[in-house]
Amino acid sequence: MSDAVIEARNVSQWYGTFRALTHVSLTVRKSERVVICGPSGSGKSTLIRCFNRLEAHQEGEIAVNGIRLHSKMRDLADVRKNVGMVFQHFNLFPHMTVLMNCMAAPMWIKGVPETEARRLALKFLERVRIPEQANKYPGQLSGGQQQRVAIARSLCMEPAVMLFDEPTSSLDPEMVSEVLETMTSLARDGMTMVCVTHEMSFARSVADRVIFMDAGRIVEEGAPNDFFANPQHPRTKLFLSQILK
Ligand code: ADP
Ligand code: MG
């Protein structure tokens, strides 16, 4: 049996007539940590959003934890149970407490009983080291704390894989490290992760593989040491020279 958690083969995706992804193939194995980088507009978000069916690909095949994603899917709950996602702008429910933000999906999507949902929520708020914020509302928290709640909320679904879409890009600089530390600790625990990020120190210390995208394609990929020390493609070299200045 394959240990692939995400298997994307020859995936292409269009927004109307605009082609955002061209023949992208990527396999992510259990406990693997993959970092995706590349210029703005290169299709990074589109690709990972296809992995939990927030976007629909038109060509190629995607399977997540053995579930094939296709145009005739009616029930996305199975996919969403398996795939956690953390966004740049947190996307917490503002009218719910931190605790309820964490309890909602397990109760509503998975049918977990309330007491069990509460136990899970507290466990994962502990995990991201903010259990004392449980009864506050998102607006009462700092950006870094809100993002850690968003991570805890995803973990409450006990997903097979966590997707991160530039989770630190909208944070003030002093809050970036607390979120990266949380992500690093998840990685150390063996969580399967796909992270779109330009935090290259994180990529170096945590990633098994770094993938570089440009214009809707995977242009280059490699182990972090090779990727940073010895980029092959001119686009990769240019990109790295700009962000590692
Ligand atoms: P990245 O995350 O690498 O910045 P995106 O995946 O967001 O790139 O976008 C890839 C391309 O698709 C960009 O040219 C973007 O303008 C376009 N795009 C993204 N979302 C939409 C959408 N909902 N409708 C039309 N075009 C889109
Ligand atoms: Mg993006």
CSV table of C-alpha atoms and ligand atoms in Angstrom, one decimal:
chain,number,residue,atom,x,y,z
A,1,MET,CA,0.0,0.0,0.0
A,2,SER,CA,1.2,3.5,-0.8
A,3,ASP,CA,1.8,5.9,2.1
A,4,ALA,CA,0.8,8.9,0.0
A,5,VAL,CA,-1.5,11.3,1.8
A,6,ILE,CA,-1.7,13.6,-1.2
A,7,GLU,CA,-1.3,12.3,-4.7
A,8,ALA,CA,-1.7,14.9,-7.5
A,9,ARG,CA,-1.0,13.8,-11.0
A,10,ASN,CA,-0.9,16.1,-14.0
A,11,VAL,CA,-3.3,18.6,-12.4
A,12,SER,CA,-4.4,21.6,-14.5
A,13,GLN,CA,-6.8,24.3,-13.3
A,14,TRP,CA,-8.5,27.3,-15.0
A,15,TYR,CA,-10.3,30.3,-13.6
A,16,GLY,CA,-12.6,30.9,-16.6
A,17,THR,CA,-10.1,31.1,-19.5
A,18,PHE,CA,-7.1,31.8,-17.3
A,19,ARG,CA,-4.9,28.9,-16.7
A,20,ALA,CA,-3.7,28.9,-13.1
A,21,LEU,CA,-2.1,25.4,-12.9
A,22,THR,CA,-0.4,23.5,-15.7
A,23,HIS,CA,0.4,19.8,-15.3
A,24,VAL,CA,1.3,19.8,-11.6
A,25,SER,CA,2.3,16.5,-10.1
A,26,LEU,CA,3.1,16.2,-6.4
A,27,THR,CA,3.1,13.3,-3.9
A,28,VAL,CA,3.2,14.0,-0.2
A,29,ARG,CA,3.8,11.0,2.0
A,30,LYS,CA,2.8,10.5,5.6
A,31,SER,CA,4.8,12.6,8.0
A,32,GLU,CA,6.4,14.5,5.1
A,33,ARG,CA,6.9,18.3,5.4
A,34,VAL,CA,6.7,20.1,2.1
A,35,VAL,CA,7.3,23.8,1.7
A,36,ILE,CA,6.0,25.5,-1.5
A,37,CYS,CA,7.4,28.9,-2.4
A,38,GLY,CA,7.4,31.1,-5.5
A,39,PRO,CA,6.4,34.5,-6.7
A,40,SER,CA,3.0,36.0,-6.1
A,41,GLY,CA,0.4,34.7,-8.6
A,42,SER,CA,2.4,31.5,-9.3
A,43,GLY,CA,-0.5,29.3,-8.3
A,44,LYS,CA,0.6,28.2,-4.8
A,45,SER,CA,-2.7,29.0,-3.1
A,46,THR,CA,-4.7,27.5,-6.0
A,47,LEU,CA,-2.8,24.3,-5.7
A,48,ILE,CA,-3.2,23.7,-2.0
A,49,ARG,CA,-6.9,24.9,-2.2
A,50,CYS,CA,-7.4,22.1,-4.8
A,51,PHE,CA,-6.2,19.6,-2.1
A,52,ASN,CA,-9.3,20.3,0.1
A,53,ARG,CA,-11.6,21.1,-2.8
A,54,LEU,CA,-11.9,24.8,-2.1
A,55,GLU,CA,-11.0,25.0,-5.8
A,56,ALA,CA,-11.8,22.4,-8.4
A,57,HIS,CA,-9.2,21.2,-10.9
A,58,GLN,CA,-10.4,20.4,-14.4
A,59,GLU,CA,-7.7,18.0,-15.5
A,60,GLY,CA,-5.5,15.4,-13.9
A,61,GLU,CA,-6.1,13.5,-10.7
A,62,ILE,CA,-6.0,14.3,-7.0
A,63,ALA,CA,-6.4,11.9,-4.2
A,64,VAL,CA,-6.2,12.9,-0.5
A,65,ASN,CA,-5.9,10.1,2.1
A,66,GLY,CA,-7.3,7.7,-0.6
A,67,ILE,CA,-10.3,9.9,-1.5
A,68,ARG,CA,-10.3,10.8,-5.1
A,69,LEU,CA,-11.4,14.4,-5.7
A,70,HIS,CA,-13.6,14.8,-8.8
A,71,SER,CA,-16.3,17.0,-10.4
A,72,LYS,CA,-19.2,14.7,-9.4
A,73,MET,CA,-18.4,14.8,-5.7
A,74,ARG,CA,-21.5,15.7,-3.6
A,75,ASP,CA,-20.2,15.3,-0.1
A,76,LEU,CA,-17.1,17.3,0.7
A,77,ALA,CA,-17.3,16.5,4.5
A,78,ASP,CA,-15.1,13.5,4.0
A,79,VAL,CA,-12.4,15.6,2.4
A,80,ARG,CA,-12.7,18.4,5.0
A,81,LYS,CA,-12.4,15.8,7.8
A,82,ASN,CA,-9.0,14.7,6.4
A,83,VAL,CA,-7.5,18.1,5.5
A,84,GLY,CA,-6.9,20.9,7.9
A,85,MET,CA,-6.2,24.4,6.4
A,86,VAL,CA,-4.7,27.5,8.0
A,87,PHE,CA,-5.1,30.8,6.0
A,88,GLN,CA,-3.2,34.0,5.9
A,89,HIS,CA,-6.1,35.9,7.5
A,90,PHE,CA,-7.0,33.3,10.2
A,91,ASN,CA,-10.7,33.1,9.1
A,92,LEU,CA,-11.9,32.5,12.7
A,93,PHE,CA,-15.6,33.0,13.4
A,94,PRO,CA,-15.7,36.4,15.1
A,95,HIS,CA,-19.0,35.9,16.9
A,96,MET,CA,-17.8,32.7,18.6
A,97,THR,CA,-15.5,32.2,21.5
A,98,VAL,CA,-12.1,30.6,20.9
A,99,LEU,CA,-13.4,27.4,22.5
A,100,MET,CA,-16.5,27.4,20.2
A,101,ASN,CA,-14.3,28.1,17.1
A,102,CYS,CA,-12.5,24.9,18.0
A,103,MET,CA,-15.6,22.8,18.9
A,104,ALA,CA,-17.8,23.7,15.9
A,105,ALA,CA,-16.4,21.6,13.1
A,106,PRO,CA,-15.9,18.4,15.1
A,107,MET,CA,-19.6,18.7,16.3
A,108,TRP,CA,-21.1,19.9,13.0
A,109,ILE,CA,-19.1,18.0,10.5
A,110,LYS,CA,-18.0,14.9,12.4
A,111,GLY,CA,-20.9,14.6,14.8
A,112,VAL,CA,-18.6,14.5,17.8
A,113,PRO,CA,-20.6,14.9,21.1
A,114,GLU,CA,-20.2,18.2,22.8
A,115,THR,CA,-18.3,17.0,25.8
A,116,GLU,CA,-15.8,15.2,23.6
A,117,ALA,CA,-15.5,18.3,21.3
A,118,ARG,CA,-14.8,20.4,24.4
A,119,ARG,CA,-12.1,18.0,25.6
A,120,LEU,CA,-10.5,18.0,22.1
A,121,ALA,CA,-10.6,21.8,21.9
A,122,LEU,CA,-8.9,22.2,25.3
A,123,LYS,CA,-6.3,19.6,24.4
A,124,PHE,CA,-5.3,21.4,21.2
A,125,LEU,CA,-5.5,24.9,22.7
A,126,GLU,CA,-3.1,23.5,25.2
A,127,ARG,CA,-1.0,22.2,22.3
A,128,VAL,CA,-0.7,25.7,20.8
A,129,ARG,CA,-0.1,27.0,24.3
A,130,ILE,CA,-3.1,29.3,24.7
A,131,PRO,CA,-5.6,27.4,26.8
A,132,GLU,CA,-6.2,30.5,29.0
A,133,GLN,CA,-7.8,32.3,26.0
A,134,ALA,CA,-10.5,29.7,25.6
A,135,ASN,CA,-13.4,32.0,26.6
A,136,LYS,CA,-12.3,35.1,24.7
A,137,TYR,CA,-13.5,36.2,21.2
A,138,PRO,CA,-11.0,36.3,18.3
A,139,GLY,CA,-11.1,40.1,18.3
A,140,GLN,CA,-9.7,40.2,21.8
A,141,LEU,CA,-6.5,38.3,20.8
A,142,SER,CA,-3.3,39.3,19.1
A,143,GLY,CA,-2.7,38.2,15.5
A,144,GLY,CA,-0.2,35.6,16.6
A,145,GLN,CA,-2.7,34.2,19.1
A,146,GLN,CA,-5.5,34.2,16.6
A,147,GLN,CA,-3.4,32.2,14.2
A,148,ARG,CA,-2.5,29.7,16.9
A,149,VAL,CA,-6.3,29.3,17.5
A,150,ALA,CA,-6.8,28.7,13.8
A,151,ILE,CA,-4.1,26.0,14.0
A,152,ALA,CA,-5.8,24.4,17.1
A,153,ARG,CA,-9.2,24.6,15.3
A,154,SER,CA,-7.8,22.6,12.4
A,155,LEU,CA,-6.1,20.1,14.7
A,156,CYS,CA,-9.4,19.4,16.5
A,157,MET,CA,-10.5,17.6,13.3
A,158,GLU,CA,-7.5,15.3,13.7
A,159,PRO,CA,-6.7,15.7,10.0
A,160,ALA,CA,-4.4,13.4,8.0
A,161,VAL,CA,-2.6,16.5,6.6
A,162,MET,CA,-2.4,20.2,7.4
A,163,LEU,CA,-2.2,22.8,4.7
A,164,PHE,CA,-0.8,26.3,5.5
A,165,ASP,CA,-1.3,29.2,3.1
A,166,GLU,CA,1.2,31.9,4.1
A,167,PRO,CA,0.2,31.7,7.8
A,168,THR,CA,2.6,34.4,9.0
A,169,SER,CA,2.3,36.9,6.1
A,170,SER,CA,-0.2,39.1,7.8
A,171,LEU,CA,1.4,39.1,11.2
A,172,ASP,CA,3.4,41.8,12.8
A,173,PRO,CA,7.1,40.7,12.8
A,174,GLU,CA,7.2,40.1,16.6
A,175,MET,CA,4.4,37.5,16.2
A,176,VAL,CA,5.8,35.5,13.4
A,177,SER,CA,8.1,33.3,15.6
A,178,GLU,CA,5.3,32.1,17.9
A,179,VAL,CA,3.4,30.8,14.9
A,180,LEU,CA,6.5,29.3,13.3
A,181,GLU,CA,7.4,27.6,16.6
A,182,THR,CA,3.9,26.1,16.8
A,183,MET,CA,4.3,24.8,13.2
A,184,THR,CA,7.8,23.4,13.9
A,185,SER,CA,6.5,21.6,16.9
A,186,LEU,CA,3.7,20.0,14.9
A,187,ALA,CA,6.3,18.9,12.3
A,188,ARG,CA,8.4,17.4,15.1
A,189,ASP,CA,5.4,15.4,16.2
A,190,GLY,CA,5.2,13.8,12.7
A,191,MET,CA,2.3,15.9,11.3
A,192,THR,CA,2.1,15.7,7.5
A,193,MET,CA,2.3,19.3,6.3
A,194,VAL,CA,2.2,21.3,3.1
A,195,CYS,CA,3.2,24.9,3.8
A,196,VAL,CA,3.1,27.8,1.4
A,197,THR,CA,5.6,30.2,3.0
A,198,HIS,CA,8.4,32.5,2.3
A,199,GLU,CA,9.9,31.9,5.8
A,200,MET,CA,13.1,30.3,4.5
A,201,SER,CA,14.5,29.7,7.9
A,202,PHE,CA,11.5,27.5,8.6
A,203,ALA,CA,11.9,25.8,5.2
A,204,ARG,CA,15.6,25.1,6.0
A,205,SER,CA,15.0,23.7,9.5
A,206,VAL,CA,11.7,21.8,9.0
A,207,ALA,CA,11.1,20.9,5.3
A,208,ASP,CA,11.9,17.6,3.8
A,209,ARG,CA,11.4,19.1,0.4
A,210,VAL,CA,11.1,22.6,-1.0
A,211,ILE,CA,9.0,23.2,-4.1
A,212,PHE,CA,9.4,26.2,-6.3
A,213,MET,CA,6.4,27.3,-8.5
A,214,ASP,CA,6.3,29.8,-11.2
A,215,ALA,CA,3.5,30.6,-13.6
A,216,GLY,CA,1.3,27.7,-12.6
A,217,ARG,CA,4.0,25.0,-12.8
A,218,ILE,CA,6.4,23.3,-10.4
A,219,VAL,CA,9.7,24.5,-11.8
A,220,GLU,CA,12.1,22.9,-9.4
A,221,GLU,CA,12.1,20.9,-6.2
A,222,GLY,CA,14.7,19.5,-3.8
A,223,ALA,CA,15.9,18.9,-0.3
A,224,PRO,CA,16.4,22.3,1.4
A,225,ASN,CA,20.2,22.1,1.5
A,226,ASP,CA,20.4,21.5,-2.3
A,227,PHE,CA,17.6,23.8,-3.1
A,228,PHE,CA,19.1,26.9,-1.3
A,229,ALA,CA,22.7,26.2,-2.0
A,230,ASN,CA,22.4,25.1,-5.6
A,231,PRO,CA,19.2,26.2,-7.3
A,232,GLN,CA,19.2,25.1,-11.0
A,233,HIS,CA,16.5,27.1,-12.8
A,234,PRO,CA,17.1,30.8,-13.6
A,235,ARG,CA,13.7,31.6,-12.2
A,236,THR,CA,14.5,29.9,-8.9
A,237,LYS,CA,17.9,31.7,-8.7
A,238,LEU,CA,16.2,35.1,-9.3
A,239,PHE,CA,13.5,34.4,-6.7
A,240,LEU,CA,16.0,33.3,-4.0
A,241,SER,CA,18.3,36.2,-4.7
A,242,GLN,CA,15.3,38.5,-4.1
A,243,ILE,CA,13.9,37.0,-0.9
A,244,LEU,CA,17.3,36.0,0.7
A,245,LYS,CA,18.7,39.6,0.3
B,1,ADP,P1,-0.2,32.6,-5.4
B,1,ADP,O1,-0.9,31.9,-4.2
B,1,ADP,O2,1.0,31.9,-5.8
B,1,ADP,O3,0.0,34.0,-5.2
B,1,ADP,P2,-2.8,32.1,-6.7
B,1,ADP,O4,-3.0,30.7,-6.7
B,1,ADP,O5,-3.5,32.9,-5.7
B,1,ADP,O6,-1.2,32.5,-6.6
B,1,ADP,O7,-3.2,32.7,-8.1
B,1,ADP,C1,-2.7,32.1,-9.3
B,1,ADP,C2,-3.3,32.9,-10.4
B,1,ADP,O8,-4.7,32.7,-10.5
B,1,ADP,C3,-3.0,34.4,-10.3
B,1,ADP,O9,-2.8,35.0,-11.6
B,1,ADP,C4,-4.4,34.9,-9.8
B,1,ADP,O10,-4.6,36.2,-10.2
B,1,ADP,C5,-5.4,34.0,-10.4
B,1,ADP,N1,-6.5,33.8,-9.6
B,1,ADP,C6,-6.5,33.3,-8.3
B,1,ADP,N2,-7.8,33.2,-7.8
B,1,ADP,C7,-8.6,33.5,-8.8
B,1,ADP,C8,-10.0,33.6,-8.9
B,1,ADP,N3,-10.8,33.3,-7.9
B,1,ADP,N4,-10.5,34.0,-10.1
B,1,ADP,C9,-9.7,34.4,-11.1
B,1,ADP,N5,-8.3,34.3,-11.1
B,1,ADP,C10,-7.8,33.9,-9.9
B,2,MG,MG,-1.4,32.7,-2.3
